[in-house]
mmCIF file of C-alpha atoms in Angstrom:
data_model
loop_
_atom_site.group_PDB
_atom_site.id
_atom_site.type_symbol
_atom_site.label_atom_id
_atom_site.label_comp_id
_atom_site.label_asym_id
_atom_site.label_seq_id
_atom_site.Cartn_x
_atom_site.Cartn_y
_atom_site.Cartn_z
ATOM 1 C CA UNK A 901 -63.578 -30.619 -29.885
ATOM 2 C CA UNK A 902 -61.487 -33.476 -28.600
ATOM 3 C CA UNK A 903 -57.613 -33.962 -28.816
ATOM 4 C CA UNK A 904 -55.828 -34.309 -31.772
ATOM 5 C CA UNK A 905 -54.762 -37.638 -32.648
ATOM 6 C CA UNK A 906 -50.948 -38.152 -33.179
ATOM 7 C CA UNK A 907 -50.319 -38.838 -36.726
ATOM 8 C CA UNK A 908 -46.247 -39.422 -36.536
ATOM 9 C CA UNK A 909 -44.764 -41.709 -33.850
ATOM 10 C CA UNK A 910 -40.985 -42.302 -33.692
ATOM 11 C CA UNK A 911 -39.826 -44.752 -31.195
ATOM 12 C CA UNK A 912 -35.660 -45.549 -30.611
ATOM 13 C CA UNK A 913 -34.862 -44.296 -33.506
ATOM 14 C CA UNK A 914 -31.255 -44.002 -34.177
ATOM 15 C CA UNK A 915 -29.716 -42.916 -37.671
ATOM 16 C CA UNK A 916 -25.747 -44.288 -38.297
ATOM 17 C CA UNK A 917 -23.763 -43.014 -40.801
ATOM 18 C CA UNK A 918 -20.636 -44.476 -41.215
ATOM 19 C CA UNK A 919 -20.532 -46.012 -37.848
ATOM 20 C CA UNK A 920 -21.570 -42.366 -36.116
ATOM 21 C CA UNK A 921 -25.175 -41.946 -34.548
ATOM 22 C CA UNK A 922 -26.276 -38.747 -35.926
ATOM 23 C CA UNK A 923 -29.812 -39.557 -34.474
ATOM 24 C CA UNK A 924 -29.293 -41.302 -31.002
ATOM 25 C CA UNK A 925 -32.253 -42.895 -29.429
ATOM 26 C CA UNK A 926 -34.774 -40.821 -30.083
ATOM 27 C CA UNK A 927 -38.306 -40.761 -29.579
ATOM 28 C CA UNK A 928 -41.272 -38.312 -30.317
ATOM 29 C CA UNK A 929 -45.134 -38.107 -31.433
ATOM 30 C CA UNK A 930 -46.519 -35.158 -33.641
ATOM 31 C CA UNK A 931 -50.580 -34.637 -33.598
ATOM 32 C CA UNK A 932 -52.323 -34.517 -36.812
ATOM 33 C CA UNK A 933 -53.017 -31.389 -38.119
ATOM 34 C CA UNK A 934 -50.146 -29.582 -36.036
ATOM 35 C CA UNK A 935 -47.198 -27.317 -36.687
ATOM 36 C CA UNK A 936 -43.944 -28.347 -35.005
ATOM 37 C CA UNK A 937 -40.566 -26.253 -35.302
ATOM 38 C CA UNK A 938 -37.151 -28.363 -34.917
ATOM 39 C CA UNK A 939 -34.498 -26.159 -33.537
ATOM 40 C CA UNK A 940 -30.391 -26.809 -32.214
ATOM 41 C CA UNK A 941 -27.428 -26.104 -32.671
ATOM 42 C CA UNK A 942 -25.643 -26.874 -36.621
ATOM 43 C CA UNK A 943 -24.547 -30.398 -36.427
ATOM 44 C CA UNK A 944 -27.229 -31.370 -33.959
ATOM 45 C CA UNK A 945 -29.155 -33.672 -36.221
ATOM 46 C CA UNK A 946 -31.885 -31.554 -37.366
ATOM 47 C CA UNK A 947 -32.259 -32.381 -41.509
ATOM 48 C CA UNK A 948 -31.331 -35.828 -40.892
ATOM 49 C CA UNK A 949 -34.284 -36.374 -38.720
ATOM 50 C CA UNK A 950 -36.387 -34.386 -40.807
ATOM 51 C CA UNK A 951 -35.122 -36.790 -44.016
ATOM 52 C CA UNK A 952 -35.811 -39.849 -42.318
ATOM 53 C CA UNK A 953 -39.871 -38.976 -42.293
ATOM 54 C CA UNK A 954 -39.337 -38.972 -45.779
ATOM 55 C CA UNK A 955 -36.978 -41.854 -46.001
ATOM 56 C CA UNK A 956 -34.307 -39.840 -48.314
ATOM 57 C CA UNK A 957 -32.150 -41.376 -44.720
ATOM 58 C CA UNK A 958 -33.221 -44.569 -43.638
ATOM 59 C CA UNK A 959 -33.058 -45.423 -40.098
ATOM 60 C CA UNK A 960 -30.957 -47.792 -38.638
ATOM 61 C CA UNK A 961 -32.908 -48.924 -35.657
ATOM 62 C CA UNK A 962 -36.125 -47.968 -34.488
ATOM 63 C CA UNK A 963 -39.424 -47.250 -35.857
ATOM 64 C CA UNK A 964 -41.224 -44.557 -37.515
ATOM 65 C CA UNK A 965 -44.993 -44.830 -38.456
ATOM 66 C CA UNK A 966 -46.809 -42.067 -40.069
ATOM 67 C CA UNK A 967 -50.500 -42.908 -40.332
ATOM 68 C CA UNK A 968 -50.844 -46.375 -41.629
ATOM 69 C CA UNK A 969 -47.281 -46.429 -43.012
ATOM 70 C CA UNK A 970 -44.555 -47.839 -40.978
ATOM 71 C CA UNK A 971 -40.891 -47.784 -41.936
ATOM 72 C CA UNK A 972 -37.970 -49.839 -39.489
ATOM 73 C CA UNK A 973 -34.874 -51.054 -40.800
ATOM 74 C CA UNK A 974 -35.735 -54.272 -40.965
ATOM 75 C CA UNK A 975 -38.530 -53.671 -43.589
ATOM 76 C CA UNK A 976 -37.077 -51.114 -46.470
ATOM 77 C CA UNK A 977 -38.836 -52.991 -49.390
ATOM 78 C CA UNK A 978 -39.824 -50.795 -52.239
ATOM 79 C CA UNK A 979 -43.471 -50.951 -51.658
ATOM 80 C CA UNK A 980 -43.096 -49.954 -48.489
ATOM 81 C CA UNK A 981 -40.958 -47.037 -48.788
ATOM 82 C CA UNK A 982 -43.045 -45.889 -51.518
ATOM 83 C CA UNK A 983 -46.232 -46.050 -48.828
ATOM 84 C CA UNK A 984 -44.285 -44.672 -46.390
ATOM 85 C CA UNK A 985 -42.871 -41.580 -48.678
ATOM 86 C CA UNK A 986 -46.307 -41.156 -50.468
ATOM 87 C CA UNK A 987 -47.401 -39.231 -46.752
ATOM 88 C CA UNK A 988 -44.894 -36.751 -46.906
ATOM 89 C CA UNK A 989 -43.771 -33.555 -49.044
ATOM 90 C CA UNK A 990 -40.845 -32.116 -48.519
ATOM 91 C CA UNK A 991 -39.285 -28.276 -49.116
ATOM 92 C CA UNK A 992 -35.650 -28.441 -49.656
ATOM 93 C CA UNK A 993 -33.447 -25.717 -48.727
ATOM 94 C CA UNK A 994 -32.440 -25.100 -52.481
ATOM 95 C CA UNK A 995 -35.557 -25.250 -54.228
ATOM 96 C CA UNK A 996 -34.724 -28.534 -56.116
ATOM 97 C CA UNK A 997 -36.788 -26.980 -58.713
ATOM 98 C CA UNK A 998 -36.977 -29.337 -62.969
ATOM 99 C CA UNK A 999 -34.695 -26.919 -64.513
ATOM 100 C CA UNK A 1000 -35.758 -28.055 -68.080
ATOM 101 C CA UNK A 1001 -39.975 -27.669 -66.776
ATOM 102 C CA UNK A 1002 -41.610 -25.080 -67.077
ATOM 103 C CA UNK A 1003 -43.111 -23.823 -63.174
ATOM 104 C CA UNK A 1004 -46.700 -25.360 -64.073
ATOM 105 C CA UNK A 1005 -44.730 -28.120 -64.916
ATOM 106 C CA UNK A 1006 -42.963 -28.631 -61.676
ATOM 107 C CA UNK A 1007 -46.287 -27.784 -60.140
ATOM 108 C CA UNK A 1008 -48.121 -30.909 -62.588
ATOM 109 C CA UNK A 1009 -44.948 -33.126 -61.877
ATOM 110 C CA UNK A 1010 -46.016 -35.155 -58.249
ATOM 111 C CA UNK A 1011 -50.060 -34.982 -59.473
ATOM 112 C CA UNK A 1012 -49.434 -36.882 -62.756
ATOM 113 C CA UNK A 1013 -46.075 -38.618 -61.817
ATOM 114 C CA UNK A 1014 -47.562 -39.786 -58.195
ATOM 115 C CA UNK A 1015 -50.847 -39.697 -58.415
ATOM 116 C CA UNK A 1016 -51.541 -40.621 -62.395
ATOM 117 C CA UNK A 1017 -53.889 -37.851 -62.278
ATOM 118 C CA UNK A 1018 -55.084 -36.744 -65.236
ATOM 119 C CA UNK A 1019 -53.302 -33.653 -67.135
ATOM 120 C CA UNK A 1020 -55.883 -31.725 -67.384
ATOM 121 C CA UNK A 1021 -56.855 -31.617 -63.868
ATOM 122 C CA UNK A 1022 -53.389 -31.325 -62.562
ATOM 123 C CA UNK A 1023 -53.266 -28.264 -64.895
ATOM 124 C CA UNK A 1024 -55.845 -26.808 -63.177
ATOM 125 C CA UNK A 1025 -54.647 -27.569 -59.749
ATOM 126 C CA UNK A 1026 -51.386 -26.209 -60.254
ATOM 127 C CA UNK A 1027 -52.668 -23.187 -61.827
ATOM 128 C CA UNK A 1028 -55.312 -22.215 -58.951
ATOM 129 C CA UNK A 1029 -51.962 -23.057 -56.662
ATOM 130 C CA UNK A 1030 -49.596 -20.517 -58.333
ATOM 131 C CA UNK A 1031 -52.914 -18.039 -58.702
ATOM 132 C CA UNK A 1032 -52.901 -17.921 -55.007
ATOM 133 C CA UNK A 1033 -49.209 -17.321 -54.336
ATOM 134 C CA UNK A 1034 -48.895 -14.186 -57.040
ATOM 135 C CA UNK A 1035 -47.128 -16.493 -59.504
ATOM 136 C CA UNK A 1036 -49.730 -17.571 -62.243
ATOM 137 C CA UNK A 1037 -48.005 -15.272 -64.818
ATOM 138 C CA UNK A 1038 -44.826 -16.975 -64.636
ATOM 139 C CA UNK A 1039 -46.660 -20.583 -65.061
ATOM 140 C CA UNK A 1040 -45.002 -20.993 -68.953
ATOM 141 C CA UNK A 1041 -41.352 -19.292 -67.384
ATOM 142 C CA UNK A 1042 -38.776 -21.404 -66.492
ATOM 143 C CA UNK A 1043 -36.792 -21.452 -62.763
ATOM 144 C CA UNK A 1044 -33.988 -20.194 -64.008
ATOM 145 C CA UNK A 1045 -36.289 -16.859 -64.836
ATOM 146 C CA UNK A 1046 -37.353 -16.477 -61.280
ATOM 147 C CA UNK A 1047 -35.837 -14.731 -57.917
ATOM 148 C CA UNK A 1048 -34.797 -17.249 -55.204
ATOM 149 C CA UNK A 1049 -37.781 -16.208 -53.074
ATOM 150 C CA UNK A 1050 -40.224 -17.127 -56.250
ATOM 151 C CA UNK A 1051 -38.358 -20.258 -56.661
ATOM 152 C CA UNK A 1052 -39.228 -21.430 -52.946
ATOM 153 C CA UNK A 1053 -42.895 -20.755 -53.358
ATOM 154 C CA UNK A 1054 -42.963 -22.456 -56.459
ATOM 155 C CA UNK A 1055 -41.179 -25.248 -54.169
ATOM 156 C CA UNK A 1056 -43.701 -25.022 -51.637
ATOM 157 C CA UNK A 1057 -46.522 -24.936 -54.197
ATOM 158 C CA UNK A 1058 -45.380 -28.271 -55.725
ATOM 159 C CA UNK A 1059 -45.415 -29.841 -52.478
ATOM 160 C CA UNK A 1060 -48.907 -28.880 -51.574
ATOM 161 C CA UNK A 1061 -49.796 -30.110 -55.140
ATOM 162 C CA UNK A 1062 -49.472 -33.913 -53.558
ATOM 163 C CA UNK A 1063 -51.472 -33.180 -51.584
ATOM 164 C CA UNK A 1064 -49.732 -34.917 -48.559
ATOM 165 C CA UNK A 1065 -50.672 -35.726 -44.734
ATOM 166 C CA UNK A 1066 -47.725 -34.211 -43.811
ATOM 167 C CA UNK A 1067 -45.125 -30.853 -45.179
ATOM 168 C CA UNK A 1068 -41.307 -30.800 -44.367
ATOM 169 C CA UNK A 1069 -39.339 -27.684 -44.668
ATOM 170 C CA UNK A 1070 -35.749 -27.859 -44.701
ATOM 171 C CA UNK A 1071 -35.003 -24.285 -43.355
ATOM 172 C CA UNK A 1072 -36.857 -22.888 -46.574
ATOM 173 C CA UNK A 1073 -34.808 -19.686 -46.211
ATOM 174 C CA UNK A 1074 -31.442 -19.777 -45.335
ATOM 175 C CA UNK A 1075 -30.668 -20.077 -49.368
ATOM 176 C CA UNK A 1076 -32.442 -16.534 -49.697
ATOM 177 C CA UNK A 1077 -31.712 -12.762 -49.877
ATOM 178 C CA UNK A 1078 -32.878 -11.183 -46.585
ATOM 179 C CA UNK A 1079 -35.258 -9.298 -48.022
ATOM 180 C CA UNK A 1080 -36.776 -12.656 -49.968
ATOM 181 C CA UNK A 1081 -37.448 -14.304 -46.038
ATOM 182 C CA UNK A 1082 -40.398 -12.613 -45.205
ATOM 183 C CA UNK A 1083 -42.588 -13.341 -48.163
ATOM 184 C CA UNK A 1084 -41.444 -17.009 -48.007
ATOM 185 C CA UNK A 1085 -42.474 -17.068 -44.265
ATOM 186 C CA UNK A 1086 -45.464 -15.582 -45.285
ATOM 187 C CA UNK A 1087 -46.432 -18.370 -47.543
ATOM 188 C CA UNK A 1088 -45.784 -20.857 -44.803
ATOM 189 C CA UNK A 1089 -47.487 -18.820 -42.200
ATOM 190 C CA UNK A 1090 -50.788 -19.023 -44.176
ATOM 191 C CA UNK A 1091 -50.239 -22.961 -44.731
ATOM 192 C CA UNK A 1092 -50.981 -22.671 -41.078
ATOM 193 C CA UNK A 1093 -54.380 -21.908 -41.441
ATOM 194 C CA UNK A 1094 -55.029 -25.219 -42.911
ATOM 195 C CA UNK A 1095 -55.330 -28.664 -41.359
ATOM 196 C CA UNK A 1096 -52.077 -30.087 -42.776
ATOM 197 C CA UNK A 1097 -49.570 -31.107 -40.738
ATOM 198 C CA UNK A 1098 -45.907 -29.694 -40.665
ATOM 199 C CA UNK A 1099 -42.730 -30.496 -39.646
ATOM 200 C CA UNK A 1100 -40.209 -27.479 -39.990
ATOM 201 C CA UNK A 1101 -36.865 -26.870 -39.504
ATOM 202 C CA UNK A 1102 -36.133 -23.315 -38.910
ATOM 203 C CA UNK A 1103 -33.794 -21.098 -37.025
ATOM 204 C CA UNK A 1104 -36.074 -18.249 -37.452
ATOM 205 C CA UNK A 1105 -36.790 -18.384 -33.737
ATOM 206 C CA UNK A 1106 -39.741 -15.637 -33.964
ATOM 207 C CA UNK A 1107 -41.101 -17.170 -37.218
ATOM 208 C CA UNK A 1108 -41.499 -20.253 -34.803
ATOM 209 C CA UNK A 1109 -42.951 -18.299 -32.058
ATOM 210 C CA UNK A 1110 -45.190 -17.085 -34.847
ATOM 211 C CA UNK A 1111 -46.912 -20.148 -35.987
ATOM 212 C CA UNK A 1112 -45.516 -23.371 -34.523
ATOM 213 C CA UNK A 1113 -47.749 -24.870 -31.770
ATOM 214 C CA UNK A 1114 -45.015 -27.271 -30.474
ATOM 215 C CA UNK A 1115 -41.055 -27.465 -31.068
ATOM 216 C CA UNK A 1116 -38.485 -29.905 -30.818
ATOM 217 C CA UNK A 1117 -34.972 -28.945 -29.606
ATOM 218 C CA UNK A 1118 -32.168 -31.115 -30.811
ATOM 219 C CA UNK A 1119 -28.564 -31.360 -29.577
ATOM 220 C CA UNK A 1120 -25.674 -34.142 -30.075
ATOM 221 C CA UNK A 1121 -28.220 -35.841 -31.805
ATOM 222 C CA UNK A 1122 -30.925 -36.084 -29.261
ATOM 223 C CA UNK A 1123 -34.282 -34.039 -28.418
ATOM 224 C CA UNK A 1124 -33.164 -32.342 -25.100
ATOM 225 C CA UNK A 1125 -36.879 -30.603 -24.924
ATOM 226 C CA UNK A 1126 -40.336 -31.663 -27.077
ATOM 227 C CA UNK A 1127 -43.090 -29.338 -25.386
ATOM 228 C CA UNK A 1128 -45.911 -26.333 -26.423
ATOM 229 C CA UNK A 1129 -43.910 -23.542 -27.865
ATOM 230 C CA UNK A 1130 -45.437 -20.824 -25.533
ATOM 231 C CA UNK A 1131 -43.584 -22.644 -22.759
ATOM 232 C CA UNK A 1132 -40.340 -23.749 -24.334
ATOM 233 C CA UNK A 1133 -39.654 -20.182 -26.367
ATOM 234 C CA UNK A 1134 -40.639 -17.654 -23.842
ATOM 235 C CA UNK A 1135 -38.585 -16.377 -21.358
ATOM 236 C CA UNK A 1136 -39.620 -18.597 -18.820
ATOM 237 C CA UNK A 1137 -38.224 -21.580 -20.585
ATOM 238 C CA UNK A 1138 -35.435 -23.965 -20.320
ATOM 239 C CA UNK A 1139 -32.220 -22.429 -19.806
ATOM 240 C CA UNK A 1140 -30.203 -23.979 -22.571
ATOM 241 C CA UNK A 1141 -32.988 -23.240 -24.981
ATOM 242 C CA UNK A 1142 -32.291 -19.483 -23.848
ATOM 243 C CA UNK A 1143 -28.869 -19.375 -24.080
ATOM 244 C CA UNK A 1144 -29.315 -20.958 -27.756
ATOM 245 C CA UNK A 1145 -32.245 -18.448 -28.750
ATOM 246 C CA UNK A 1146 -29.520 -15.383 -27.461
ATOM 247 C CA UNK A 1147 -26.364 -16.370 -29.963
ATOM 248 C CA UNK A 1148 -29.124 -17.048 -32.919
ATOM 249 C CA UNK A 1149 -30.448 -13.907 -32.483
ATOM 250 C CA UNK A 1150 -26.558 -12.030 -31.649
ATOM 251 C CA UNK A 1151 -25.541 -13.961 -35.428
ATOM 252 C CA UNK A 1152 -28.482 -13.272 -37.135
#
């Protein structure tokens, strides 16, 4: 088999808000079909550079192309942000869950909404989707019904529902119960198996080791490291990665 092609390519971007570069300068390529963990410090710029592949931030230099989309600050029409945003799916920390649908609904929401896909076929989708995360008899229930751990499959369902090139996860389990994290991780884990590509922000440093085949290491805004995650995670690797990986693991 030959090398994976790289399906995201970010070149100088830098993100400004209010007249402070939260992104500065930065630069990276993700393969198709990959898995790639973002880790740093808080404040280092982590969900901001995750939003901006889904343009909830726009960029204020730079570009970003995912595919055949491309996205620069010069060129923010609707059309395009639509072509660019129509790659990506993104898992919020907080489920961001219709309160008012039902969870088939939620599920049905980005196939008929996006996609003008029929109802009936989005109903059967959604419902093979929640059959294969345990949740198909809760399909007529509403959120509100469900743990937060249900809730964030249900998110993560609905996301693979669009069927996208590309999944963004938003640490998907810092709003959770301890005991919720695993099953949530689990869900991702299998995603893993698949060929989609995906783009998450964790600091579950062993959950990375687990199933992320490259990782990005931000700080002050900028990727200090971008390399395999066999190099950058073990014990071997960069120093300041270390010495980051110790106080996660002394808090957590």
């Amino acid at each position: 088999m030959g090398e994976k092609k790289d399906l995201i390519k970010a070149k100088n971007v830098v993100v400004k808000i209010h007249d402070k570069k939260i992104i500065n300068n930065v630069d990276f390529n993700i393969k198709k079909g990959s898995i790639t963990a973002v880790i740093g410090p808080s404040g280092s710029g982590k969900t901001t550079l995750l939003r901006t592949l889904n343009q909830l931030q726009t960029i204020s230099e730079g570009t970003i192309t995912i595919g055949d989309a491309k996205i620069d600050n010069a060129n923010l029409s609707r059309q395009t942000i639509n072509d660019f945003r129509a790659k990506s799916a993104m898992v919020f920390q907080n489920f961001n869950l219709f309160k008012n649908m039902t969870i088939i609904e939620n599920v049905m929401a980005p196939m008929i909404l996006g996609k003008n896909m029929k109802w009936e076929k989005a109903h059967e989708i959604a419902m093979g989707l929640l059959e294969k995360v345990g949740l198909e008899k809760f399909a007529e229930k509403y959120p509100i019904s469900l743990s937060g751990g249900q809730q964030q499959r249900v998110s993560i369902v609905r996301a693979v529902a669009s069927n996208p090139e590309v999944l963004l996860f938003d640490e998907p389990t810092s709003a959770l119960d301890p005991e919720m994290v695993s099953e949530v991780l689990n869900i991702i884990a299998s995603l893993a198996d698949g060929k989609i590509t995906m783009i998450i922000v964790t600091h579950e440093i062993e959950f990375a080791k687990k199933v992320s085949d490259e990782v990005l290491f931000l700080e002050n805004g900028q990727i200090l490291y971008q390399g395999k995650t066999q190099l950058l995670l073990s014990s071997d690797g960069p120093k300041r990665i270390q010495k980051f990986i110790e106080k996660v693991n002394y808090v957590s």
